[in-house]
PDB file of C-alpha atoms in Angstrom:
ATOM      1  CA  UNK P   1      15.209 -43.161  -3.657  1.00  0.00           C
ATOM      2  CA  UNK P   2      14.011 -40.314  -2.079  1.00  0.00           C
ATOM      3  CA  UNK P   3      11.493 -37.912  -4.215  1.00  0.00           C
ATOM      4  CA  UNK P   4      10.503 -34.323  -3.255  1.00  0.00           C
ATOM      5  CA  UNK P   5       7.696 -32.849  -3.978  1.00  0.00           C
ATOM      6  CA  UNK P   6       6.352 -29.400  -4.001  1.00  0.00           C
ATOM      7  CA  UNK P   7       2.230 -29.448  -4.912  1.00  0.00           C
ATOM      8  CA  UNK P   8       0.689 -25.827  -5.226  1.00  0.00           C
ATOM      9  CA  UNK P   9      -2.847 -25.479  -3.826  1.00  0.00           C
ATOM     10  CA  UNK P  10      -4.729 -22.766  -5.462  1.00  0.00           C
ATOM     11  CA  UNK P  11      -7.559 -21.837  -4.042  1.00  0.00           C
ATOM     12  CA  UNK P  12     -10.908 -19.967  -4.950  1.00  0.00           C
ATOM     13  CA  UNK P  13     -12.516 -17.717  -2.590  1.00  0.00           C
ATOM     14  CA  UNK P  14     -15.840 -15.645  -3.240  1.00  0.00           C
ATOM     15  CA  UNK P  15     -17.090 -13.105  -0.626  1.00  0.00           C
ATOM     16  CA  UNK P  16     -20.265 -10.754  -0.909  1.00  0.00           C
ATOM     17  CA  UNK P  17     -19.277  -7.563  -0.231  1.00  0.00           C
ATOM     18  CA  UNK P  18     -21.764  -5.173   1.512  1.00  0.00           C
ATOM     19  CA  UNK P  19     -23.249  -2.717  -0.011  1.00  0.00           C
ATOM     20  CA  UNK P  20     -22.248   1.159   0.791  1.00  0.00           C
ATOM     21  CA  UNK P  21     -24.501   3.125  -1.117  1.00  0.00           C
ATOM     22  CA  UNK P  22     -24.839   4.807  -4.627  1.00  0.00           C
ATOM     23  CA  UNK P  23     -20.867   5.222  -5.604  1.00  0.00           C
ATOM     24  CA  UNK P  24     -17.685   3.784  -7.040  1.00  0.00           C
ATOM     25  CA  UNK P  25     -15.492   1.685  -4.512  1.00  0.00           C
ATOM     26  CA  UNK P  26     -12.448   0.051  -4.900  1.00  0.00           C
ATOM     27  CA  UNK P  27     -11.872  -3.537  -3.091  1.00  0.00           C
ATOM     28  CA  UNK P  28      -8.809  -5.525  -2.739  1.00  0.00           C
ATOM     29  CA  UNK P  29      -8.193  -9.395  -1.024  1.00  0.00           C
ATOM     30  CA  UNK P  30      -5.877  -9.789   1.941  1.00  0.00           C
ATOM     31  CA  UNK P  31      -4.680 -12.626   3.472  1.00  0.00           C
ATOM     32  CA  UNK P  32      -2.376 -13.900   6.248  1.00  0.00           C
ATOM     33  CA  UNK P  33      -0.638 -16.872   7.120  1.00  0.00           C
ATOM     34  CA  UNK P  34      -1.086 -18.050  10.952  1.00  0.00           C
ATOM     35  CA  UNK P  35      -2.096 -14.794  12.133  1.00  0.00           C
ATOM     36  CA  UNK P  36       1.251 -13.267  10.496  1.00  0.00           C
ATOM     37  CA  UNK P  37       1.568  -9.812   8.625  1.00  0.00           C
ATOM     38  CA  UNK P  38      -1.592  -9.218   5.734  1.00  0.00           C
ATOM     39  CA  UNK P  39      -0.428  -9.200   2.496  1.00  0.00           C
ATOM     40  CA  UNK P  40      -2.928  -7.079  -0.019  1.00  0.00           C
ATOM     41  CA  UNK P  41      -3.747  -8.472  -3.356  1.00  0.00           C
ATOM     42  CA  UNK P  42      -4.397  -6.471  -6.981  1.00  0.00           C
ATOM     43  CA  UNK P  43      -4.846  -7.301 -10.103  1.00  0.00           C
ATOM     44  CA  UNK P  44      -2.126  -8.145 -11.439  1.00  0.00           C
ATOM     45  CA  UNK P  45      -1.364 -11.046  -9.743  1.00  0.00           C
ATOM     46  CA  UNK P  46       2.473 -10.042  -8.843  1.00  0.00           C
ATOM     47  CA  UNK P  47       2.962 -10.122  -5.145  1.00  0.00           C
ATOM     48  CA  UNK P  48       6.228  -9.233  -5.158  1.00  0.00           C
ATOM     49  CA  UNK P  49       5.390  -5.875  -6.551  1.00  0.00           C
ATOM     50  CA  UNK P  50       3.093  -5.048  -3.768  1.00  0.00           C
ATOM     51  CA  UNK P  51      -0.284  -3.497  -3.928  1.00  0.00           C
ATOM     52  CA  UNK P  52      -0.893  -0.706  -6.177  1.00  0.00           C
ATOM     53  CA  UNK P  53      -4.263   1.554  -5.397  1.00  0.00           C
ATOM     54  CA  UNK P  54      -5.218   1.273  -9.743  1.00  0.00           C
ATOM     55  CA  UNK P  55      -4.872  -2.397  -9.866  1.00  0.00           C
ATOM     56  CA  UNK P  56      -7.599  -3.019  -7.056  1.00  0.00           C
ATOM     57  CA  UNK P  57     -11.046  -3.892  -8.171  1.00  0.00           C
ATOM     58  CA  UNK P  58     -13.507  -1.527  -8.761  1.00  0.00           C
ATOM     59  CA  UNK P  59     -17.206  -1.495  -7.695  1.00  0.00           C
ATOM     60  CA  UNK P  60     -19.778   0.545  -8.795  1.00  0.00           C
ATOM     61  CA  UNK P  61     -23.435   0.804  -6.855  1.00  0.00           C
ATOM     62  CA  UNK P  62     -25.817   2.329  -9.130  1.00  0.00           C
ATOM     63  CA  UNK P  63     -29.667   3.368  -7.994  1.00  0.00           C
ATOM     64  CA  UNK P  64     -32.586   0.981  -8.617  1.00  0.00           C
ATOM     65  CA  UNK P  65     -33.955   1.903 -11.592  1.00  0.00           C
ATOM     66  CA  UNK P  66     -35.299   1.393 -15.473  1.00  0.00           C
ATOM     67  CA  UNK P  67     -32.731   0.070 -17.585  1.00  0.00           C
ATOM     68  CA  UNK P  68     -34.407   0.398 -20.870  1.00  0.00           C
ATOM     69  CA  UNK P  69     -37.843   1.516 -22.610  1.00  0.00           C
ATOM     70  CA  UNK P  70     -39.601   1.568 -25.491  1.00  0.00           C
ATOM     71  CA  UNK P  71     -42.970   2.728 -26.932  1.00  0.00           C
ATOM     72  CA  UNK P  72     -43.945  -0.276 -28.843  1.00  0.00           C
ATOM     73  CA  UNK P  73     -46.856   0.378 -31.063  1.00  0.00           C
ATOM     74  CA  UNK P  74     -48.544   1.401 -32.506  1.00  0.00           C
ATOM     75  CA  UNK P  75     -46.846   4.373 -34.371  1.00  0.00           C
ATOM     76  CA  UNK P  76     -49.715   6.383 -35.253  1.00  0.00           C
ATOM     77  CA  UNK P  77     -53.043   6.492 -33.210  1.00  0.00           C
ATOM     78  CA  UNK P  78     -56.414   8.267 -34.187  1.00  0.00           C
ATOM     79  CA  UNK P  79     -58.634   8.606 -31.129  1.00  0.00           C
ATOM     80  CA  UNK P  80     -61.964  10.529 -30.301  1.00  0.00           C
ATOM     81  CA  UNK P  81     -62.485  13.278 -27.912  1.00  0.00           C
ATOM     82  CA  UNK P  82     -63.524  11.580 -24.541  1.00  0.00           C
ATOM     83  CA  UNK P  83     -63.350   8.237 -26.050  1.00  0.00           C
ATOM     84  CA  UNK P  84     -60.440   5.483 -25.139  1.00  0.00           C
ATOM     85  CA  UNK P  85     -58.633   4.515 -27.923  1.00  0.00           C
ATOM     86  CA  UNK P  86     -56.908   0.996 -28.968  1.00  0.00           C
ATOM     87  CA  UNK P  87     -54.196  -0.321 -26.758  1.00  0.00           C
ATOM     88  CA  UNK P  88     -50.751   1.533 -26.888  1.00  0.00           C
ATOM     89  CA  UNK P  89     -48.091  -0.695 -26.091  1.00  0.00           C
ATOM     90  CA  UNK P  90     -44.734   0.085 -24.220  1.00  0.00           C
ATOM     91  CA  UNK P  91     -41.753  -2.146 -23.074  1.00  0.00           C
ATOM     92  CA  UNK P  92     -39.860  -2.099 -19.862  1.00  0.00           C
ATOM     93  CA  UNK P  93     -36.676  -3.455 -19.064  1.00  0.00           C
ATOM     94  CA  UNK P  94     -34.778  -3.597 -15.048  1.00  0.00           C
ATOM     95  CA  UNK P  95     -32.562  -5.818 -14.428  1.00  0.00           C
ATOM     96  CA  UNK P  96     -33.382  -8.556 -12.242  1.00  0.00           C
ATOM     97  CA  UNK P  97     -37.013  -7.549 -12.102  1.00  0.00           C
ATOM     98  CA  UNK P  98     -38.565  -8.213 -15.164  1.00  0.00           C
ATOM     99  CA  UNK P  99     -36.590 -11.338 -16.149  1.00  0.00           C
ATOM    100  CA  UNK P 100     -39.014 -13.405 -14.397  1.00  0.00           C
ATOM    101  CA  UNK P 101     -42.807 -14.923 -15.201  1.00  0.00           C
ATOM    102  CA  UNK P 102     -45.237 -12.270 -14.778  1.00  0.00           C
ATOM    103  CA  UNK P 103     -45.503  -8.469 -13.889  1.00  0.00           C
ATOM    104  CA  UNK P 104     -42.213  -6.810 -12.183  1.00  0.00           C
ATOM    105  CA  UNK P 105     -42.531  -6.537  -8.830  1.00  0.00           C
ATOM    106  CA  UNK P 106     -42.919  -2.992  -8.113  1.00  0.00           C
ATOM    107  CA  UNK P 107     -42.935  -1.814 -11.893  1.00  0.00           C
ATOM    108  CA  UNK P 108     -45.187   1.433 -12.864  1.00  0.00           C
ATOM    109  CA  UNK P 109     -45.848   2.518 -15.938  1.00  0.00           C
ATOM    110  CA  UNK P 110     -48.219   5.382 -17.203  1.00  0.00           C
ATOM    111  CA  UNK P 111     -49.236   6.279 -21.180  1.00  0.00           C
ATOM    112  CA  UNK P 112     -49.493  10.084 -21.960  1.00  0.00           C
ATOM    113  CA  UNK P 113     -49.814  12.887 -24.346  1.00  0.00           C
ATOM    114  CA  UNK P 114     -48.754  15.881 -25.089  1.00  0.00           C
ATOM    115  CA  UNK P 115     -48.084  18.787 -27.875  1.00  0.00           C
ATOM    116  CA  UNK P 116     -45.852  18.089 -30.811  1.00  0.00           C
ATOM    117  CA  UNK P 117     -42.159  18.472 -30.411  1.00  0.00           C
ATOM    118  CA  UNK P 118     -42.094  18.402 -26.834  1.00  0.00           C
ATOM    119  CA  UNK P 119     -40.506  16.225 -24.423  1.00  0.00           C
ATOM    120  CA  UNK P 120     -42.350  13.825 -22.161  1.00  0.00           C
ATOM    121  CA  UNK P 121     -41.018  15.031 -18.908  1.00  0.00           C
ATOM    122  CA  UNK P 122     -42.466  18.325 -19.922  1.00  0.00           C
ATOM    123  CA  UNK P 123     -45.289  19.508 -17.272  1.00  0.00           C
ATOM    124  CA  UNK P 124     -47.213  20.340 -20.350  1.00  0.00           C
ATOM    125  CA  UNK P 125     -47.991  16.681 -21.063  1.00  0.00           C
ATOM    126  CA  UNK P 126     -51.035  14.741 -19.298  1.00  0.00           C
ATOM    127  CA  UNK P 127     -50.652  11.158 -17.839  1.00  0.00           C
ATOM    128  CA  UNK P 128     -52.998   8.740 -18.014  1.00  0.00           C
ATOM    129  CA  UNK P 129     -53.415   6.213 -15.194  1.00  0.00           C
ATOM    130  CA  UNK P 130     -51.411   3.129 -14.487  1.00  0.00           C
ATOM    131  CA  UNK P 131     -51.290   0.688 -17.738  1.00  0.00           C
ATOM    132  CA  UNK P 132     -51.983  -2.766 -17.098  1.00  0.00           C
ATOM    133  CA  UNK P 133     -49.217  -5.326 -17.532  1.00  0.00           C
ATOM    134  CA  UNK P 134     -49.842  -7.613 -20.777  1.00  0.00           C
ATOM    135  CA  UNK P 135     -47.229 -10.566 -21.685  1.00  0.00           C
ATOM    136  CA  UNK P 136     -43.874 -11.202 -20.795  1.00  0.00           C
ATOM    137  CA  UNK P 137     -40.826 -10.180 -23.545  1.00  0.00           C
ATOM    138  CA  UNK P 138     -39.515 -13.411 -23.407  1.00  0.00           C
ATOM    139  CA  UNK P 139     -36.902 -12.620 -25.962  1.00  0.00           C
ATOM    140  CA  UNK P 140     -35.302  -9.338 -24.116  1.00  0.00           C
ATOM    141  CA  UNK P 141     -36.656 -10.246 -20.566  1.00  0.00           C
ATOM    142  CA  UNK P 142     -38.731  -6.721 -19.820  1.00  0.00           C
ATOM    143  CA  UNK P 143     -42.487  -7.090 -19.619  1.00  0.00           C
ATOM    144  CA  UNK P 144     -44.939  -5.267 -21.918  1.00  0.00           C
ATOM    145  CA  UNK P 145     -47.892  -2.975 -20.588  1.00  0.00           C
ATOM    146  CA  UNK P 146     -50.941  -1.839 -22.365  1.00  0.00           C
ATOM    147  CA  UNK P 147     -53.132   0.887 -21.833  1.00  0.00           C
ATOM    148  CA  UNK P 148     -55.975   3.253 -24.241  1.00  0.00           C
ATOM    149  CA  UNK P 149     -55.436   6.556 -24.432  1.00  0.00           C
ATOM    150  CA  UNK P 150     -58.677   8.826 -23.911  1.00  0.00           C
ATOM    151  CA  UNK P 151     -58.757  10.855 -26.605  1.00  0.00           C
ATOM    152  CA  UNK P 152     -58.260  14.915 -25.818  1.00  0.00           C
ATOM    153  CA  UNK P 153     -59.322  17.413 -27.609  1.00  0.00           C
ATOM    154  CA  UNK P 154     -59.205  17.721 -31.559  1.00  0.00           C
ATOM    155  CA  UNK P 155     -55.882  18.608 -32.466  1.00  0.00           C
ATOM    156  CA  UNK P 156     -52.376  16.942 -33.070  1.00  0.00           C
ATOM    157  CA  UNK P 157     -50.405  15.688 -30.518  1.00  0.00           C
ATOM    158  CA  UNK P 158     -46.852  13.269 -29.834  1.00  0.00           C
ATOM    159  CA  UNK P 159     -47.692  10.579 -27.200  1.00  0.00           C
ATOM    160  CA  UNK P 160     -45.153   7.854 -25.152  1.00  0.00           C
ATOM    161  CA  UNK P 161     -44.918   5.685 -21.990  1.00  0.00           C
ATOM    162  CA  UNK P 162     -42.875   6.587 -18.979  1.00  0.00           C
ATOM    163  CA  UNK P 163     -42.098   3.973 -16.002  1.00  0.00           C
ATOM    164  CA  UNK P 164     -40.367   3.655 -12.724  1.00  0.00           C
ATOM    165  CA  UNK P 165     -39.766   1.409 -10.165  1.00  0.00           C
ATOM    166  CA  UNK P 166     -40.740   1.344  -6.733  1.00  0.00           C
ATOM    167  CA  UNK P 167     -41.946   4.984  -6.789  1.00  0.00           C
ATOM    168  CA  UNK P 168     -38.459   6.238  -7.684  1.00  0.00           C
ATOM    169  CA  UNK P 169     -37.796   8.314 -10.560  1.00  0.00           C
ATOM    170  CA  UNK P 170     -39.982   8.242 -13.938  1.00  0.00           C
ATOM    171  CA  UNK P 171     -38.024   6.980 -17.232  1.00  0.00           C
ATOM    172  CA  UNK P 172     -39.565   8.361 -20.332  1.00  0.00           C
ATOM    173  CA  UNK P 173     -39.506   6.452 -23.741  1.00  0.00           C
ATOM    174  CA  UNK P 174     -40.912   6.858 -26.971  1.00  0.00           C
ATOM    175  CA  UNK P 175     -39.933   5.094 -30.417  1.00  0.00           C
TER     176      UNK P 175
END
């Protein structure tokens, strides 16, 4: 007796794609058999429906940045005219930068005041220099900083961290 078989070989095929610069990108597969005609593959997984543009993949480059921030604690600081206060603690999270054992490479972060009911990007507000990194956040993967805050002069005032990486733009973040 005489059995036919037919065996289907699936394969899986990974490619890095290059990068193009902040944007949104759509990809697609091809392939060809023996150097024949390219067919172009979507989503969908229907061939014989032929590529549509909306079922391609879609790729999105985003800037290096901050993900995420946080002032930490504490919530309310007294401080002296002059004088450094206790640490102030802030949280920084970038992907694939502070994940690791240690300080981000290339992380900058700053603790500042300014008046009440004002936002921290506001050229009213006075930054402090660069806080010093303290302990990995081993539960959410960012790093925590520390700094004192020297005290200005008597009065009332809102305070919070900013950071940035690699000199790029500053992230502010309070409570």
């Amino acid at each position: 007796a005489i059995v036919d078989r037919a065996y289907k070989v699936v394969e899986k095929l990974q490619a890095t794609l290059p990068n193009p610069g902040e944007g949104s990108y759509r990809f697609a597969w091809r392939f060809n058999l023996d150097d024949g005609t390219y067919a172009y593959c979507d989503n969908d997984g229907l061939a014989m429906n032929g590529f549509t543009e909306d079922q391609a993949g879609t790729l999105t480059v985003a800037a290096e940045g901050i993900d995420s921030c946080v002032l930490q604690f504490p919530d309310t600081l007294t401080s002296y005219e002059g004088r450094p206060s206790a640490n102030v603690y802030g949280r920084v999270y970038a992907m694939g930068i502070t994940n690791g054992t240690g300080a981000g490479a290339g992380i900058e972060g700053q603790l500042g005041y300014g008046p009440l009911s004002s936002a921290p990007s506001d050229a009213s507000w006075t930054w402090g220099g660069n806080a010093t990194f303290n302990v990995d956040d081993t539960a959410g993967g960012g790093d925590e900083y520390q700094s004192p805050l020297t005290g200005p002069a008597p009065g009332m005032y809102s305070y919070a961290y900013r950071f940035r990486l690699n000199g790029g733009a500053w992230t502010y973040c309070d409570k």
